[in-house]
Amino acid sequence: MNVLVIEDEVNVAAFIKKGLEEENYQVETVQDGMSVLALLGVKPIDLIILDIILPGINGIELCKKIRQNGFKDVPVLMLTALNSTDDVVKGLNAGADDYLAKPFKFAELLARINALTRRMNLTQNQEENLQVADLKLDRNAKVAIRAGKEIKLTSTEYRLLEHLMINKRKVLSRSDLLENVWDIRFDVGTNVLDVYVNYLRNKIDKGFDTKLIQTVIGMGYVIKDET
Ligand code: CA
């Protein structure tokens, strides 16, 4: 994993670099913020450790720029000597994922890095495409594809289908679906679920021999490729 450390205090930068290299990270250190943006597009960077007080441009402004320049997913851990709530809030608002107050123990830094990396991996899993039989859900393009043909979905249809597909072969109750797709916590006797299941069936199953969305009477709905 490649870590970029942006820190003008040479001792702190060296301390982080040495520790992380012992943990088999590849570490690049930069002392001023201005050169960072050029570096970002060129080098593979998996995580950024960013000090707030830097010459030229401060860490908060730099973090905003990193996000504005299209690097939305790379985790940013901010280092702050100014452990005031204000700076923490500013940092997080600027797009940082976590912060650590100086001085810190190396073990604490490592724990934060591990937590950020785990979260990043989880997010990637959430973005994985889903599949049931010949039905695929492209979670980037937000479209369904059945038998190679693209099917456009409204946002509610998409959320319903995604929830069914994440839980494929598992029967989902009405209250589960209403809560997770519509944020309705009680079954208030609405037929919105039946209406949308019907919409989805028309788009996904109509014209196909294998009906994927199945009603389990008295239980709820399930998506699966066998009856
Ligand atoms: Ca500094």
Short mmCIF file of C-alpha atoms and ligand atoms in Angstrom, two decimals:
data_model
loop_
_atom_site.label_atom_id
_atom_site.label_comp_id
_atom_site.label_asym_id
_atom_site.label_seq_id
_atom_site.Cartn_x
_atom_site.Cartn_y
_atom_site.Cartn_z
CA MET A 1 0.00 0.00 0.00
CA ASN A 2 1.26 3.46 -0.93
CA VAL A 3 1.00 6.19 1.68
CA LEU A 4 1.65 9.85 0.99
CA VAL A 5 2.70 11.88 4.03
CA ILE A 6 2.38 15.66 3.76
CA GLU A 7 4.15 17.11 6.75
CA ASP A 8 6.65 19.97 6.97
CA GLU A 9 8.08 18.91 10.31
CA VAL A 10 10.95 16.70 9.19
CA ASN A 11 11.13 14.74 12.45
CA VAL A 12 7.46 13.86 12.44
CA ALA A 13 7.56 12.90 8.75
CA ALA A 14 10.62 10.70 9.33
CA PHE A 15 9.00 9.06 12.38
CA ILE A 16 5.88 8.16 10.35
CA LYS A 17 7.90 6.99 7.34
CA LYS A 18 10.20 4.76 9.38
CA GLY A 19 7.32 3.18 11.30
CA LEU A 20 5.18 2.53 8.26
CA GLU A 21 8.06 1.12 6.24
CA GLU A 22 8.64 -1.40 9.02
CA GLU A 23 5.00 -2.42 8.48
CA ASN A 24 5.75 -2.88 4.76
CA TYR A 25 4.03 0.26 3.51
CA GLN A 26 5.55 2.27 0.66
CA VAL A 27 5.89 5.81 1.95
CA GLU A 28 6.48 9.07 0.15
CA THR A 29 6.92 12.27 2.15
CA VAL A 30 6.29 15.79 0.90
CA GLN A 31 6.96 18.95 2.87
CA ASP A 32 4.75 21.46 1.14
CA GLY A 33 1.23 21.19 -0.13
CA MET A 34 1.74 22.81 -3.51
CA SER A 35 3.53 19.84 -5.06
CA VAL A 36 0.94 17.34 -3.88
CA LEU A 37 -1.66 17.82 -6.59
CA ALA A 38 0.86 17.16 -9.34
CA LEU A 39 2.00 14.04 -7.54
CA LEU A 40 -1.51 12.68 -7.09
CA GLY A 41 -2.26 12.04 -10.71
CA VAL A 42 1.08 10.39 -11.37
CA LYS A 43 1.75 8.07 -8.46
CA PRO A 44 -0.54 5.39 -7.10
CA ILE A 45 -1.64 6.60 -3.67
CA ASP A 46 -3.85 4.55 -1.38
CA LEU A 47 -3.89 6.79 1.66
CA ILE A 48 -2.89 10.34 2.56
CA ILE A 49 -1.65 11.56 5.92
CA LEU A 50 -2.04 15.31 5.91
CA ASP A 51 -0.80 17.83 8.45
CA ILE A 52 -2.96 20.94 8.91
CA ILE A 53 -0.26 23.57 9.42
CA LEU A 54 1.89 23.64 6.31
CA PRO A 55 3.78 26.36 4.45
CA GLY A 56 1.98 27.80 1.43
CA ILE A 57 -1.37 26.11 1.57
CA ASN A 58 -2.79 24.65 4.76
CA GLY A 59 -3.99 21.09 5.12
CA ILE A 60 -7.68 21.99 5.17
CA GLU A 61 -7.49 23.91 1.88
CA LEU A 62 -5.30 21.21 0.42
CA CYS A 63 -7.78 18.52 1.40
CA LYS A 64 -10.56 20.43 -0.38
CA LYS A 65 -8.38 20.69 -3.47
CA ILE A 66 -7.56 16.99 -3.40
CA ARG A 67 -11.29 16.22 -3.35
CA GLN A 68 -12.09 18.84 -6.01
CA ASN A 69 -9.44 17.37 -8.27
CA GLY A 70 -11.32 14.11 -8.47
CA PHE A 71 -9.59 12.16 -5.71
CA LYS A 72 -12.78 11.50 -3.80
CA ASP A 73 -12.08 7.99 -2.60
CA VAL A 74 -8.52 8.10 -1.31
CA PRO A 75 -8.73 8.12 2.50
CA VAL A 76 -7.29 11.23 4.15
CA LEU A 77 -6.11 11.15 7.75
CA MET A 78 -5.48 14.61 9.13
CA LEU A 79 -2.85 15.42 11.71
CA THR A 80 -3.59 18.32 13.94
CA ALA A 81 -1.61 19.96 16.71
CA LEU A 82 -4.56 22.26 17.21
CA ASN A 83 -6.80 19.81 18.90
CA SER A 84 -9.78 22.12 18.96
CA THR A 85 -13.20 20.97 17.83
CA ASP A 86 -13.16 23.76 15.23
CA ASP A 87 -10.19 22.36 13.35
CA VAL A 88 -11.48 18.84 13.53
CA VAL A 89 -14.83 19.92 12.12
CA LYS A 90 -13.16 22.02 9.39
CA GLY A 91 -10.96 19.09 8.47
CA LEU A 92 -13.84 16.65 8.25
CA ASN A 93 -15.92 19.19 6.29
CA ALA A 94 -13.03 19.60 3.89
CA GLY A 95 -13.27 15.91 3.11
CA ALA A 96 -10.91 14.26 5.58
CA ASP A 97 -11.96 10.81 6.79
CA ASP A 98 -10.37 10.89 10.21
CA TYR A 99 -7.97 12.93 12.31
CA LEU A 100 -5.28 12.35 14.86
CA ALA A 101 -4.00 14.91 17.37
CA LYS A 102 -0.27 15.44 17.71
CA PRO A 103 1.65 14.19 19.58
CA PHE A 104 0.48 10.63 18.96
CA LYS A 105 1.83 7.17 19.52
CA PHE A 106 2.77 5.24 16.41
CA ALA A 107 0.47 2.35 17.40
CA GLU A 108 -2.45 4.78 17.38
CA LEU A 109 -1.57 6.04 13.91
CA LEU A 110 -1.35 2.47 12.67
CA ALA A 111 -4.73 1.60 14.20
CA ARG A 112 -6.34 4.58 12.43
CA ILE A 113 -4.75 3.61 9.13
CA ASN A 114 -6.00 0.05 9.50
CA ALA A 115 -9.51 1.26 10.29
CA LEU A 116 -9.54 3.56 7.24
CA THR A 117 -8.30 0.79 4.99
CA ARG A 118 -10.96 -1.60 6.28
CA ARG A 119 -13.67 1.00 5.65
CA MET A 120 -12.32 1.60 2.15
CA ASN A 121 -12.49 -2.12 1.38
CA LEU A 122 -16.03 -2.31 2.72
CA THR A 123 -17.12 0.55 0.48
CA GLN A 124 -15.60 -1.18 -2.50
CA ASN A 125 -17.55 -4.33 -1.68
CA GLN A 126 -20.74 -2.30 -1.55
CA GLU A 127 -20.00 -1.13 -5.04
CA GLU A 128 -19.56 -4.60 -6.42
CA ASN A 129 -22.02 -5.52 -9.09
CA LEU A 130 -24.76 -7.94 -8.13
CA GLN A 131 -26.01 -10.91 -10.11
CA VAL A 132 -28.90 -13.36 -10.00
CA ALA A 133 -29.06 -15.78 -12.95
CA ASP A 134 -28.87 -13.65 -16.10
CA LEU A 135 -29.82 -10.47 -14.25
CA LYS A 136 -27.03 -8.09 -13.32
CA LEU A 137 -27.14 -4.85 -11.40
CA ASP A 138 -24.49 -2.33 -12.38
CA ARG A 139 -24.08 -0.29 -9.21
CA ASN A 140 -21.97 2.40 -10.84
CA ALA A 141 -24.25 3.06 -13.80
CA LYS A 142 -27.35 2.26 -11.66
CA VAL A 143 -28.91 0.11 -14.33
CA ALA A 144 -30.05 -3.47 -14.52
CA ILE A 145 -29.03 -5.75 -17.34
CA ARG A 146 -30.98 -8.90 -18.13
CA ALA A 147 -29.81 -11.31 -20.82
CA GLY A 148 -27.42 -8.61 -22.00
CA LYS A 149 -30.12 -5.98 -22.42
CA GLU A 150 -29.99 -2.78 -20.41
CA ILE A 151 -33.05 -1.92 -18.31
CA LYS A 152 -33.50 1.60 -17.02
CA LEU A 153 -34.81 1.92 -13.47
CA THR A 154 -36.21 4.76 -11.41
CA SER A 155 -34.36 5.44 -8.17
CA THR A 156 -36.98 3.63 -6.07
CA GLU A 157 -37.03 0.64 -8.40
CA TYR A 158 -33.25 0.58 -8.23
CA ARG A 159 -33.18 0.63 -4.41
CA LEU A 160 -35.79 -2.12 -4.21
CA LEU A 161 -33.99 -4.33 -6.70
CA GLU A 162 -30.62 -3.69 -5.05
CA HIS A 163 -31.98 -4.66 -1.63
CA LEU A 164 -33.53 -7.84 -3.05
CA MET A 165 -30.33 -8.74 -4.89
CA ILE A 166 -28.03 -8.11 -1.92
CA ASN A 167 -30.25 -10.58 -0.06
CA LYS A 168 -30.78 -13.02 -2.93
CA ARG A 169 -32.45 -16.34 -2.04
CA LYS A 170 -33.52 -14.81 1.29
CA VAL A 171 -37.22 -14.12 1.80
CA LEU A 172 -37.65 -10.48 2.81
CA SER A 173 -40.69 -9.50 4.81
CA ARG A 174 -42.87 -6.55 3.88
CA SER A 175 -41.67 -4.64 6.93
CA ASP A 176 -38.01 -5.29 6.03
CA LEU A 177 -38.56 -3.98 2.50
CA LEU A 178 -40.60 -0.98 3.60
CA GLU A 179 -37.98 -0.05 6.17
CA ASN A 180 -34.92 -0.52 3.99
CA VAL A 181 -36.23 0.88 0.73
CA TRP A 182 -38.77 3.48 1.86
CA ASP A 183 -37.63 4.14 5.42
CA ILE A 184 -41.15 3.33 6.61
CA ARG A 185 -40.84 1.71 10.01
CA PHE A 186 -44.38 0.45 10.42
CA ASP A 187 -46.55 -1.33 7.91
CA VAL A 188 -49.14 1.40 7.65
CA GLY A 189 -51.15 -0.60 5.19
CA THR A 190 -49.58 1.10 2.20
CA ASN A 191 -49.58 -0.75 -1.09
CA VAL A 192 -46.49 1.10 -2.32
CA LEU A 193 -44.43 -2.07 -2.04
CA ASP A 194 -46.85 -4.13 -4.17
CA VAL A 195 -46.98 -1.35 -6.73
CA TYR A 196 -43.20 -1.19 -7.05
CA VAL A 197 -42.74 -4.96 -7.10
CA ASN A 198 -45.19 -4.91 -9.99
CA TYR A 199 -43.20 -2.18 -11.80
CA LEU A 200 -40.02 -4.18 -11.31
CA ARG A 201 -41.59 -7.39 -12.56
CA ASN A 202 -42.70 -5.63 -15.71
CA LYS A 203 -39.16 -4.45 -16.32
CA ILE A 204 -37.15 -7.45 -15.12
CA ASP A 205 -39.27 -10.57 -15.56
CA LYS A 206 -41.83 -9.82 -18.26
CA GLY A 207 -41.16 -11.89 -21.36
CA PHE A 208 -38.74 -14.26 -19.59
CA ASP A 209 -39.53 -17.88 -18.76
CA THR A 210 -37.72 -17.70 -15.44
CA LYS A 211 -39.38 -15.22 -13.12
CA LEU A 212 -36.78 -14.01 -10.66
CA ILE A 213 -38.91 -11.92 -8.32
CA GLN A 214 -41.10 -14.34 -6.42
CA THR A 215 -43.93 -13.86 -3.95
CA VAL A 216 -43.85 -16.04 -0.86
CA ILE A 217 -47.45 -15.92 0.31
CA GLY A 218 -47.81 -14.64 3.83
CA MET A 219 -44.05 -13.99 4.08
CA GLY A 220 -42.85 -11.46 1.56
CA TYR A 221 -40.68 -11.40 -1.53
CA VAL A 222 -37.48 -13.06 -2.66
CA ILE A 223 -35.27 -12.86 -5.71
CA LYS A 224 -33.80 -16.15 -6.85
CA ASP A 225 -33.31 -18.20 -9.97
CA GLU A 226 -35.06 -21.39 -8.92
CA THR A 227 -38.60 -21.96 -7.69
CA CA B 1 3.19 21.32 10.28
#
